[in-house]
Coordinates of C-alpha atoms in Angstrom, one line a residue:
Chain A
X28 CA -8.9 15.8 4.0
X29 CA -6.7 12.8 5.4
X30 CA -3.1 12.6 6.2
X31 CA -1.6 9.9 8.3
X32 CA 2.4 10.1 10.0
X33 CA 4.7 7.3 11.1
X34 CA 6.4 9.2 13.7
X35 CA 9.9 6.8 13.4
X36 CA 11.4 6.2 9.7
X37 CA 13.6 3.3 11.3
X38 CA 13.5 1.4 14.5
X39 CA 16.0 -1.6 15.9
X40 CA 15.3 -3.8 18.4
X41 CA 16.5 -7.1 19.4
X42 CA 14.9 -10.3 18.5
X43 CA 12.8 -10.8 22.1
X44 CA 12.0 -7.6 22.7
X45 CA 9.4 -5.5 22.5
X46 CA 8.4 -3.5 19.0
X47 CA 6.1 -0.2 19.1
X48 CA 5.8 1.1 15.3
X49 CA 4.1 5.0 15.8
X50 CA 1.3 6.2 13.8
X51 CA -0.6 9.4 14.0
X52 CA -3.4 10.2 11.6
X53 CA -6.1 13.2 10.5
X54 CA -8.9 12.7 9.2
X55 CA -12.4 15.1 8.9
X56 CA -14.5 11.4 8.8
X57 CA -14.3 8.4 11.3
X58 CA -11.9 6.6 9.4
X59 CA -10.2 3.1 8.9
X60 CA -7.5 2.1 9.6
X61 CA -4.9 -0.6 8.6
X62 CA -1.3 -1.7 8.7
X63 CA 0.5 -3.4 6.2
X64 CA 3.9 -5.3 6.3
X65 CA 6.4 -5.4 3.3
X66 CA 8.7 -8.0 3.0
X67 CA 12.2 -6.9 0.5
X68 CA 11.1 -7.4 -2.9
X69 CA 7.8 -8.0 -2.1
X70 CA 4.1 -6.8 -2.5
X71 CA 2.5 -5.7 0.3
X72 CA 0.0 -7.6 2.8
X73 CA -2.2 -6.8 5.4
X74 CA -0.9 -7.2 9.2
X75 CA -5.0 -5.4 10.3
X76 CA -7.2 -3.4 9.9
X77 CA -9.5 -1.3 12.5
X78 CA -13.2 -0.4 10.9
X79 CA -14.8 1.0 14.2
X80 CA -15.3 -2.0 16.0
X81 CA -13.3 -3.2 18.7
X82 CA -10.1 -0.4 19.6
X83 CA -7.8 -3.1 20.1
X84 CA -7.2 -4.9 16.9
X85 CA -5.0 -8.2 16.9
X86 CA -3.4 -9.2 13.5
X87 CA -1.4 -11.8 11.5
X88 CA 1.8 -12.7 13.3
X89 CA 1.3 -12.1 16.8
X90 CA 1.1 -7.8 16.2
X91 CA -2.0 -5.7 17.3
X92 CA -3.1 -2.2 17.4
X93 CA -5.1 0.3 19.7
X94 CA -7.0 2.7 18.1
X95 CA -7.1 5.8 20.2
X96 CA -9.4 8.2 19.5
X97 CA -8.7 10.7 21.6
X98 CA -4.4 10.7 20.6
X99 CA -6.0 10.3 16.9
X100 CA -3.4 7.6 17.3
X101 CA -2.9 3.9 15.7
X102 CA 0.0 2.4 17.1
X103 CA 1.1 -1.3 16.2
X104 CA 2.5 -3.5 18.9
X105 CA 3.9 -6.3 19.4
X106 CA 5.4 -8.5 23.0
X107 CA 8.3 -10.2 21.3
X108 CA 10.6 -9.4 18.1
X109 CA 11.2 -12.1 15.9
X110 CA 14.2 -12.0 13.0
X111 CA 11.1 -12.4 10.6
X112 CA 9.5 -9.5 11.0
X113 CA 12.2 -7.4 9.7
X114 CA 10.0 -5.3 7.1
X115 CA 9.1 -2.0 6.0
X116 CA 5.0 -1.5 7.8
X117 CA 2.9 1.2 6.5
X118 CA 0.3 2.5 8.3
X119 CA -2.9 3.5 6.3
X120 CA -5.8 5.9 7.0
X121 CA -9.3 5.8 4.7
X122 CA -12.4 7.4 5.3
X123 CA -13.0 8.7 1.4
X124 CA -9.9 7.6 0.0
X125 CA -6.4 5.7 1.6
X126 CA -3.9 7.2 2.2
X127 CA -0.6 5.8 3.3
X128 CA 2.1 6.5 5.5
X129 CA 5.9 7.1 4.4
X130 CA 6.5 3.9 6.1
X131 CA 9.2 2.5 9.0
X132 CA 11.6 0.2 8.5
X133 CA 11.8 -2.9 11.6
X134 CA 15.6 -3.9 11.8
X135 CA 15.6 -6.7 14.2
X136 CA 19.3 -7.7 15.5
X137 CA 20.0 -11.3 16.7
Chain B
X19 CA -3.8 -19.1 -6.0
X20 CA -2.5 -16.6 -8.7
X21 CA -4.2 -13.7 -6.9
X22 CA -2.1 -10.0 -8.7
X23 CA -0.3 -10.6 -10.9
X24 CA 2.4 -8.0 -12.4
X25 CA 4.4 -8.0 -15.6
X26 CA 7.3 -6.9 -16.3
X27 CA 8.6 -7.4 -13.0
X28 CA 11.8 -4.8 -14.0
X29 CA 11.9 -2.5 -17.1
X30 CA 14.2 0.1 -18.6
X31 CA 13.3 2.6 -20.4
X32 CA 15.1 5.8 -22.5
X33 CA 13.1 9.1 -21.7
X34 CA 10.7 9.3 -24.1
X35 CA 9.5 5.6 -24.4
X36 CA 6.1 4.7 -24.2
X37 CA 5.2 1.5 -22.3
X38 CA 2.5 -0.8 -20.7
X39 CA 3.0 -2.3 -16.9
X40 CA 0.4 -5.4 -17.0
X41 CA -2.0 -6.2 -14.0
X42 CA -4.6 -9.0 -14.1
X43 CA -6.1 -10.6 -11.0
X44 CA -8.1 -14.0 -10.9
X45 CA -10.2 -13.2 -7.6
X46 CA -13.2 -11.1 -9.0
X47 CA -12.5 -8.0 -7.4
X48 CA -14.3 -5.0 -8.5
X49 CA -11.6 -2.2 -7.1
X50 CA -8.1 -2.1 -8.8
X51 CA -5.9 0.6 -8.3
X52 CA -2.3 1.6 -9.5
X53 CA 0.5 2.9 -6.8
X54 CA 4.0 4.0 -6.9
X55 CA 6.4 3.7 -4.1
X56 CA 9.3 6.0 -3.7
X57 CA 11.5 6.1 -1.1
X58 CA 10.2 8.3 2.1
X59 CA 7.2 9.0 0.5
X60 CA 5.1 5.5 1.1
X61 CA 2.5 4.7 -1.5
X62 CA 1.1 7.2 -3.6
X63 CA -2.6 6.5 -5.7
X64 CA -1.8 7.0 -9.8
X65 CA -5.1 5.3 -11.1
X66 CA -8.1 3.0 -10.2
X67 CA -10.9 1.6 -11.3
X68 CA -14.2 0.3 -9.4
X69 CA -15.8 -1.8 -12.4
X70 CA -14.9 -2.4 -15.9
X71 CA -14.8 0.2 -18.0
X72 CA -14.7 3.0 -15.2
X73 CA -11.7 4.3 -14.2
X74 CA -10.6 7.7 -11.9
X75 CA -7.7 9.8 -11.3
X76 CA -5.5 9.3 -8.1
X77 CA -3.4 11.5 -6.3
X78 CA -0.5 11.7 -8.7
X79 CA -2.3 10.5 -12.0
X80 CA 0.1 12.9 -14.7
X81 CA 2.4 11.1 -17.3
X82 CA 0.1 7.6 -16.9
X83 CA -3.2 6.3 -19.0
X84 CA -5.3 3.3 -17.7
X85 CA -8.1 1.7 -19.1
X86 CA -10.6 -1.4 -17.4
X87 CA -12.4 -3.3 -20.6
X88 CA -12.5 -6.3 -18.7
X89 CA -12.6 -7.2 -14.8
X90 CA -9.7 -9.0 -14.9
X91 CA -7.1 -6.3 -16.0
X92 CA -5.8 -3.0 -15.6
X93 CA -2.9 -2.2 -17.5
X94 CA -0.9 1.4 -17.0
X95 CA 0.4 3.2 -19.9
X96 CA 3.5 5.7 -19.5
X97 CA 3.3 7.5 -22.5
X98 CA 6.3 9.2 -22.7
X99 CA 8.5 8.3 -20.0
X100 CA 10.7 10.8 -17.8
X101 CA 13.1 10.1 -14.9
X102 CA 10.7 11.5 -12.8
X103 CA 8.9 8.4 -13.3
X104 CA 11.5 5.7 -12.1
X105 CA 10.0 4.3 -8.9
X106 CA 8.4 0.8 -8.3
X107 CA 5.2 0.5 -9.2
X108 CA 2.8 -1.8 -7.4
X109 CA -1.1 -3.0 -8.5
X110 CA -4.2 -3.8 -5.7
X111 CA -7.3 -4.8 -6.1
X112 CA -10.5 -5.2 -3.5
X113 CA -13.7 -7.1 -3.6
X114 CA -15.2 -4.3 -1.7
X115 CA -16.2 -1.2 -4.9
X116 CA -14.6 1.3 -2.7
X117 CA -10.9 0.7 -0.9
X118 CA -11.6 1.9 2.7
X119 CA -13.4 -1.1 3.5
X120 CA -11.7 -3.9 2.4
X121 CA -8.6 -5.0 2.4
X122 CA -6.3 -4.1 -0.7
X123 CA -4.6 -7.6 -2.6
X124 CA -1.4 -6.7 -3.9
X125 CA 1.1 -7.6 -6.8
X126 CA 5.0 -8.3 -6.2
X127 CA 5.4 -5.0 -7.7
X128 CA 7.5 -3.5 -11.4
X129 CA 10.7 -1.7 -10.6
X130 CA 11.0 0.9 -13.4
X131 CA 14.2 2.7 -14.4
X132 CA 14.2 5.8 -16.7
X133 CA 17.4 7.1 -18.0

């Protein structure tokens, strides 16, 4: 069995600041991982994706993520906010199927 | 670059009413897959397929039929439709045959309403 938790529904930060998006995942397999961004009214699309190389994964758009093993954590980072990355992300676990989080929602404030 | 494409892109339906959401992707991909999206809940596996004519349940499969004759499309049949089912509904497909590999192309999505 898998499961995988965004730990923050919402966050807000100001456009050149910092953004941490929280995930925390379960799985019985070593498992990938991913993170997909959402534009409104849009499909989704992949920001990355860890598949037991590297721990630190960089993305699309200047975001990475550090897979921590020993946290069972997958957190998605990024050094500076910009008004275009206001989007829903979804963090994803799959070892024998995906499963996906509920999502947070990236409110970035001029 | 047509990649997923999803039709009808909105729909309305009485309770009761049958209908088909349209998926067809131009890229050769052996995995499609059917989601829905509801609000706090993230994305939630109906249906997929890993090759024509070979499709599997999901995680929330009752209420919908799919079907793969070709490896183009995947349509998703509501057979009799219930409010329960209003939620936007979004296709993916992968070249890889399973998901957790590879990364999952999706559609723009089909926001269904039941009344």
């Amino acid at each position: 069995a898998q499961s995988v938790t965004q730990l923050d529904s919402h966050v807000s930060v100001s456009e050149g600041t910092p953004v941490l998006l929280r995930c925390n995942y379960s799985s019985s397999y070593s498992p990938s991982l991913f993170w997909y961004v959402q534009h409104p009214n849009k499909g989704l699309q992949l920001l990355l994706k860890y598949t037991s190389a590297a721990t630190l994964v960089k993305g699309i758009n200047g975001f990475e993520a550090e897979f921590k093993k020993s946290e069972t954590s997958f957190h998605l980072t990024k050094p500076s906010a910009h008004m275009s990355d206001a989007a829903e992300y979804f963090c994803v676990v799959s070892a024998n199927d995906m499963r996906f989080g509920a999502g947070t929602r990236l409110t970035v404030k001029p | 670059n047509a990649g997923v494409t999803q039709t009808p892109k909105f729909q309305v339906l009485k309770t009761g009413q049958s209908m088909t959401l349209q998926c067809a992707q131009d890229m050769n991909h052996e995995y499609m897959s059917w989601y829905r999206q509801d609000p706090g809940m993230g994305l939630r596996l109906i249906h997929y397929s890993v090759g024509a004519g070979i499709t599997d349940q999901g995680e929330v499969p009752n209420g919908y039929n799919v079907s793969r004759s070709t490896t183009e499309d995947f349509p998703l049949r509501l057979l009799s439709a219930a409010p329960s089912q209003t939620s936007v509904y979004f296709c993916a497909s992968s070249y890889s045959r399973t998901s957790n590999t590879g990364e999952l192309f999706f559609g723009e999505g089909s926001r269904l309403t039941v009344l």
